[in-house]
Short mmCIF file of C-alpha atoms in Angstrom, two decimals:
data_model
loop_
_atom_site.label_atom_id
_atom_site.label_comp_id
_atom_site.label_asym_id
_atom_site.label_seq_id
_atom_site.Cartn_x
_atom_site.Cartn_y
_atom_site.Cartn_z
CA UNK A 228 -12.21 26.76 13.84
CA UNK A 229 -10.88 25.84 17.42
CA UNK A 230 -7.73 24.98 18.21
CA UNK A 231 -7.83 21.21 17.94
CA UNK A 232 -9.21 21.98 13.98
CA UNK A 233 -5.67 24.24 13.57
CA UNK A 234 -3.17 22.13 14.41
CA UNK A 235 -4.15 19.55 12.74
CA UNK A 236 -1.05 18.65 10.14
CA UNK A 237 -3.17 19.91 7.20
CA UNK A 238 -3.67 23.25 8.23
CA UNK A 239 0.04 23.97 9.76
CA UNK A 240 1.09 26.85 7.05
CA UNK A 241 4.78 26.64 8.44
CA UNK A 242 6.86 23.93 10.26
CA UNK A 243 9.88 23.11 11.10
CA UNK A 244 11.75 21.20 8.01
CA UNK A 245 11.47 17.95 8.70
CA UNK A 246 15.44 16.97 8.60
CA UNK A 247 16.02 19.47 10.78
CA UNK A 248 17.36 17.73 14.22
CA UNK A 249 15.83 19.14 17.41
CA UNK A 250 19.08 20.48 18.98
CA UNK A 251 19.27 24.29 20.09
CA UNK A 252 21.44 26.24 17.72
CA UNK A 253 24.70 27.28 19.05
CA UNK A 254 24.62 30.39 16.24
CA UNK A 255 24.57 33.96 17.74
CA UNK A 256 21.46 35.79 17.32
CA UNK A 257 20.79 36.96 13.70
CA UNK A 258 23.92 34.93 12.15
CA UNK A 259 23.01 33.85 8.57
CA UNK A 260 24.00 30.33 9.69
CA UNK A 261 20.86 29.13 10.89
CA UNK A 262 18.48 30.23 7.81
CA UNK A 263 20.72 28.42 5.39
CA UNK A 264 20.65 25.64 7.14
CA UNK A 265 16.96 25.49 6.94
CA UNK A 266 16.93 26.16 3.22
CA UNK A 267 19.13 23.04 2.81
CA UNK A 268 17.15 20.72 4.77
CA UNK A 269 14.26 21.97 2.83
CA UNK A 270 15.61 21.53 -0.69
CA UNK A 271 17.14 18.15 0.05
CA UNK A 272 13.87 16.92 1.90
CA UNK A 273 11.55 18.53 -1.28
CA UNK A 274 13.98 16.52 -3.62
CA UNK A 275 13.35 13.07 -1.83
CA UNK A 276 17.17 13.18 -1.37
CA UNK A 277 17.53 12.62 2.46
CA UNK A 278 18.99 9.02 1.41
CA UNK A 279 21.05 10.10 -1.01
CA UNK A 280 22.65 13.89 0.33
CA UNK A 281 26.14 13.83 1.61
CA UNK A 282 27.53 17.21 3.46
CA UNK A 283 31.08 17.77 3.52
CA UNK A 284 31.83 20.39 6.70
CA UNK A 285 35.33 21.80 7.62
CA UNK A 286 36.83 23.87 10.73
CA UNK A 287 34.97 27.27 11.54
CA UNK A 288 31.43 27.95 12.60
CA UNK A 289 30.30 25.44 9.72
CA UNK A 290 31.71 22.54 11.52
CA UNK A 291 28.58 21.90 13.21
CA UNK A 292 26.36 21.83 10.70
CA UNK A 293 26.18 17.90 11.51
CA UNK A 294 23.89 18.83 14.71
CA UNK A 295 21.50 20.50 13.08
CA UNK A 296 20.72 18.52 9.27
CA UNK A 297 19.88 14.79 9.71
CA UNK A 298 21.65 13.72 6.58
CA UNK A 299 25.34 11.63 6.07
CA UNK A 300 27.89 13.97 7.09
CA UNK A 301 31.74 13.94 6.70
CA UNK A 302 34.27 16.40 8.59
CA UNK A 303 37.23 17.90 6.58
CA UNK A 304 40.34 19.45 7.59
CA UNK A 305 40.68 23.07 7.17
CA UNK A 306 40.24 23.85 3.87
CA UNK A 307 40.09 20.76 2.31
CA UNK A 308 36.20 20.29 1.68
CA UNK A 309 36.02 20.08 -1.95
CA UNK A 310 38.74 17.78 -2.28
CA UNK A 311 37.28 15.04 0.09
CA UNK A 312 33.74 15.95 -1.65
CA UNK A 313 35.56 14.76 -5.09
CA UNK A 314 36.45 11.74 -3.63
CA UNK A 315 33.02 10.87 -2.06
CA UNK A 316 31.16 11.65 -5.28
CA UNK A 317 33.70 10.14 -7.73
CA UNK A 318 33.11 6.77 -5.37
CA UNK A 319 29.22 7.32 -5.16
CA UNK A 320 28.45 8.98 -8.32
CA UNK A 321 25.00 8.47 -7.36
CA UNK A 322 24.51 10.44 -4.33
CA UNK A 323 24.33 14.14 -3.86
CA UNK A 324 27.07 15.40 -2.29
CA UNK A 325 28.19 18.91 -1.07
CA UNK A 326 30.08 21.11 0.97
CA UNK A 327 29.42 23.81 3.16
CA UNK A 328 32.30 26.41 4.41
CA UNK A 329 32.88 29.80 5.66
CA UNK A 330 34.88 32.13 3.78
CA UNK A 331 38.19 31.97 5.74
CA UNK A 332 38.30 28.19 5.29
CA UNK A 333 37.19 28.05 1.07
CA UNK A 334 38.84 31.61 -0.17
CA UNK A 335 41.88 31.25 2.30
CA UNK A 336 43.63 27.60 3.43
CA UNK A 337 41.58 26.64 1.21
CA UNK A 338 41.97 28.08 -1.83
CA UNK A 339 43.50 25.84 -3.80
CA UNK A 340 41.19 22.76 -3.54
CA UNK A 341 38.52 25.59 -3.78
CA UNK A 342 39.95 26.43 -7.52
CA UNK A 343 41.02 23.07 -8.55
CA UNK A 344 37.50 21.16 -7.74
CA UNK A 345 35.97 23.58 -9.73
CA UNK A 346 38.53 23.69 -12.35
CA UNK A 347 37.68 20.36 -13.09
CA UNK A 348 34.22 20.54 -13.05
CA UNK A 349 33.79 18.46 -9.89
CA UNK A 350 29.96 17.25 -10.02
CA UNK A 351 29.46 19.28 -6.42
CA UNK A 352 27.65 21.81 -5.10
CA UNK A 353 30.06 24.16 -2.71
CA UNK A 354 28.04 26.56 -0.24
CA UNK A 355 30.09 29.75 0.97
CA UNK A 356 29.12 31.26 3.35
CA UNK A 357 30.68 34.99 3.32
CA UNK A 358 30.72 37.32 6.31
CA UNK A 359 34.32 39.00 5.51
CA UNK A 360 35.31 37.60 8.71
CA UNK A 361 36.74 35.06 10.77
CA UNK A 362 33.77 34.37 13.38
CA UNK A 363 34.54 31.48 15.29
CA UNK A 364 37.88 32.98 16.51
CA UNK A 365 37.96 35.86 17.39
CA UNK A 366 37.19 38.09 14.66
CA UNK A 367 40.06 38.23 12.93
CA UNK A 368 40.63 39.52 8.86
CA UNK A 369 39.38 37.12 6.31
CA UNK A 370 40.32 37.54 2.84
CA UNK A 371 37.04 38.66 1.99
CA UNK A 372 37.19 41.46 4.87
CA UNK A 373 36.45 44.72 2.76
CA UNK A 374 38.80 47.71 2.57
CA UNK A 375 38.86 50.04 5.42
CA UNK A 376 36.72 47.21 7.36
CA UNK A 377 38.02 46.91 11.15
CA UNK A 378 38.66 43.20 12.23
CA UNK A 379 40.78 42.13 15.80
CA UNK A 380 44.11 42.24 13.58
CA UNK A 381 43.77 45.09 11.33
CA UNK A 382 42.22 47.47 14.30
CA UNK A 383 42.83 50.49 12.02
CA UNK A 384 40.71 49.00 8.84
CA UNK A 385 41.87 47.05 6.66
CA UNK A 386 44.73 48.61 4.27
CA UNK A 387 45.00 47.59 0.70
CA UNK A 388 49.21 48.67 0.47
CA UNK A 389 49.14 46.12 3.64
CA UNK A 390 46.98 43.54 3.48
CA UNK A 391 46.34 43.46 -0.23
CA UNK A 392 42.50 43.77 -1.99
CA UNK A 393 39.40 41.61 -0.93
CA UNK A 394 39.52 38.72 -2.76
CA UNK A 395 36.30 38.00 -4.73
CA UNK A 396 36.10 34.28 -5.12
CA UNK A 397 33.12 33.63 -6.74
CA UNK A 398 34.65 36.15 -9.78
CA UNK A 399 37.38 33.95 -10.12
CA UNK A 400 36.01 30.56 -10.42
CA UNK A 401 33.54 31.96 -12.40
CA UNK A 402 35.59 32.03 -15.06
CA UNK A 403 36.47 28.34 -14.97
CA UNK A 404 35.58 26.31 -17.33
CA UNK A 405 34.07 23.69 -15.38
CA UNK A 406 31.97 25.37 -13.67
CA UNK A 407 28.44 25.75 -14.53
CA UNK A 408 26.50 27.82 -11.83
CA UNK A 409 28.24 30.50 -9.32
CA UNK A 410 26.03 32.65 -8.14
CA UNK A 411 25.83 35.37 -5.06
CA UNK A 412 22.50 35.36 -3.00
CA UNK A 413 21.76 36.43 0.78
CA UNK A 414 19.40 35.77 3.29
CA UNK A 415 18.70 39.01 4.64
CA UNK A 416 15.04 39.33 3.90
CA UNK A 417 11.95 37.05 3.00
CA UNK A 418 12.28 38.09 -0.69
CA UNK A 419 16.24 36.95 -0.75
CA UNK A 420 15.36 33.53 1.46
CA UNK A 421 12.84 32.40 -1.82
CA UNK A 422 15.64 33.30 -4.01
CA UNK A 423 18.15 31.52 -2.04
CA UNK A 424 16.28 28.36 -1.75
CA UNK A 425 15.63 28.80 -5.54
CA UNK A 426 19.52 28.62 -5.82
CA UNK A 427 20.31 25.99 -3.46
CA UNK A 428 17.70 23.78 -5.98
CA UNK A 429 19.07 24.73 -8.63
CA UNK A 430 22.70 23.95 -7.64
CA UNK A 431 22.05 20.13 -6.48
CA UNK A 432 19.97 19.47 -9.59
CA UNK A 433 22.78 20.55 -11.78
CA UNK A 434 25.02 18.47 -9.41
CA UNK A 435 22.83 15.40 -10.48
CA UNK A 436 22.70 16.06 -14.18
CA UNK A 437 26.67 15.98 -13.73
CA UNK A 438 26.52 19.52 -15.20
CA UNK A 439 29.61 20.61 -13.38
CA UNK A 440 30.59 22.83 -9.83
CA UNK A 441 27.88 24.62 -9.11
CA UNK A 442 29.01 27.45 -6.42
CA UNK A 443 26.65 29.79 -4.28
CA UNK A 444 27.86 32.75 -2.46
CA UNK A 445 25.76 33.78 0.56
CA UNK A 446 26.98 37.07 1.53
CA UNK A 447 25.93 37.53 5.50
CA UNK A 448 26.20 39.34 8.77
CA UNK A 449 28.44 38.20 11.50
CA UNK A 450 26.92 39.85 14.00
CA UNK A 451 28.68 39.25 16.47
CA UNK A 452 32.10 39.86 15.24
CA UNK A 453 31.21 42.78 13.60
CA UNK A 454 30.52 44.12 17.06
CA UNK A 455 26.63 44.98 15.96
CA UNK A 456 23.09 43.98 16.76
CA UNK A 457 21.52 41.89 14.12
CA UNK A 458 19.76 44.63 13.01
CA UNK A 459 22.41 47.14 12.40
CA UNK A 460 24.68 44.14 10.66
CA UNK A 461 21.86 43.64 8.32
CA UNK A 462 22.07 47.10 7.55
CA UNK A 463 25.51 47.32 7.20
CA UNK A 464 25.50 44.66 4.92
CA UNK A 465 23.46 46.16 2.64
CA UNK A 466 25.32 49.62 2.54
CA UNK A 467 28.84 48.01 2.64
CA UNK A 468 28.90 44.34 1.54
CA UNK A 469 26.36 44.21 -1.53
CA UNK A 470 28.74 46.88 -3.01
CA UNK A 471 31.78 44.72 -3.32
CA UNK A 472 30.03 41.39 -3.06
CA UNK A 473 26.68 42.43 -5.12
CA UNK A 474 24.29 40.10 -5.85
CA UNK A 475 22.81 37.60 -8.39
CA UNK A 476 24.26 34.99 -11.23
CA UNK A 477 27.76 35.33 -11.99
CA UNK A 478 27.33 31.92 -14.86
CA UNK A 479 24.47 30.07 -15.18
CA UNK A 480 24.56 27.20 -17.87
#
């Protein structure tokens, strides 16, 4: 077969997803960022719901997500995702509508909407992204940051009579009864990406069939701010994250 025979559109085994814009990523090297993003525009493009999708982004490295998925796209303050997301859905019951934050904005400023969207079953899908840090800046402790885990304010690790226990999120509203999929996944190898994108489908079907809040956890590296090459943050996050954060369905109904 010569060359002109292979990339013909046929025989392409693996492209680009189509929604995908072609801007350069502004993610560091190995950040988790950049993979879910491609799961998303792959589920959403699979579904026929490029018409119909609308992404709720707040402040933190998630704010850009915009550049990068070429779908309707809202900004939020800090924190406050899932309570413009229940506004846009309750006014467009028809379209698909989600949000996608970093664990500083949805388990800290903005906790409460967090809770309270999902308390009342909020047909939404809310994507968390979890690195147990603050990566856009500076590195700083996130709620999530696990015990004895160094960040640029608790330099010494992080101390539970101090700065109080991680808080596991995806526990909590868990337990809620309006929601009706939370669930902890990772992108770390090809096994977890099929997984993942098994989720993420999942998730924005229920959101459809006006099942409820349907919440996925992506535990991830931040690379960067954990002051480690991709490699060894992969790594770590297996040994040290998975622990406290481990994997899987927390509810499924």
């Amino acid at each position: 077969m010569d060359v002109n025979e292979i990339i013909k559109p046929e025989n392409i085994v693996y492209t680009k997803p189509r929604l995908m814009n072609d801007n350069p990523m502004h993610y560091c090297p190995g950040c988790s960022h950049g993979v879910v993003h491609k799961l998303i525009a792959e589920v959403i493009d699979e579904m026929g719901m490029e018409e119909k999708a609308i992404g709720i982004a707040p402040v933190g490295c998630a704010v850009f997500a915009y550049n990068y998925i070429d779908i309707d796209w809202l900004e939020a303050a800090h924190g406050r995702a899932p309570a413009i997301a229940t506004a846009v859905k309750r006014l467009n019951p028809s379209k698909m509508v989600f949000t996608y934050q970093g664990d500083g904005d949805l388990a800290a400023i903005g906790t409460a909407e967090t809770i309270h969207a999902c308390n009342r079953g909020e047909n939404i899908v809310i994507i968390f992204i979890n690195n147990a840090i603050y990566g856009m800046t500076g590195g700083q402790m996130a709620p999530t940051t696990l015990e004895g885990m160094v960040t640029a304010t608790c330099p010494y690790g992080r101390n539970v009579e101090l700065n109080g226990y991680p808080l596991k999120i995806s526990n909590l509203v868990a337990q809620l009864d309006g929601t009706c999929y939370v669930t902890r996944q990772s992108v770390h190898t090809a096994a977890a990406v099929k997984k993942a994108k098994k989720a993420l489908r999942q998730a924005f079907e229920n959101s459809m069939a006006r099942k409820g809040t349907s919440l996925i956890e992506f535990v991830s590296t931040c690379n960067s701010g954990w002051k480690m090459t991709p490699d060894q943050a992969n790594k770590w996050m297996e040994q040290n994250m998975f622990a406290k954060y481990p994997l899987g369905d927390l509810k499924n109904e």
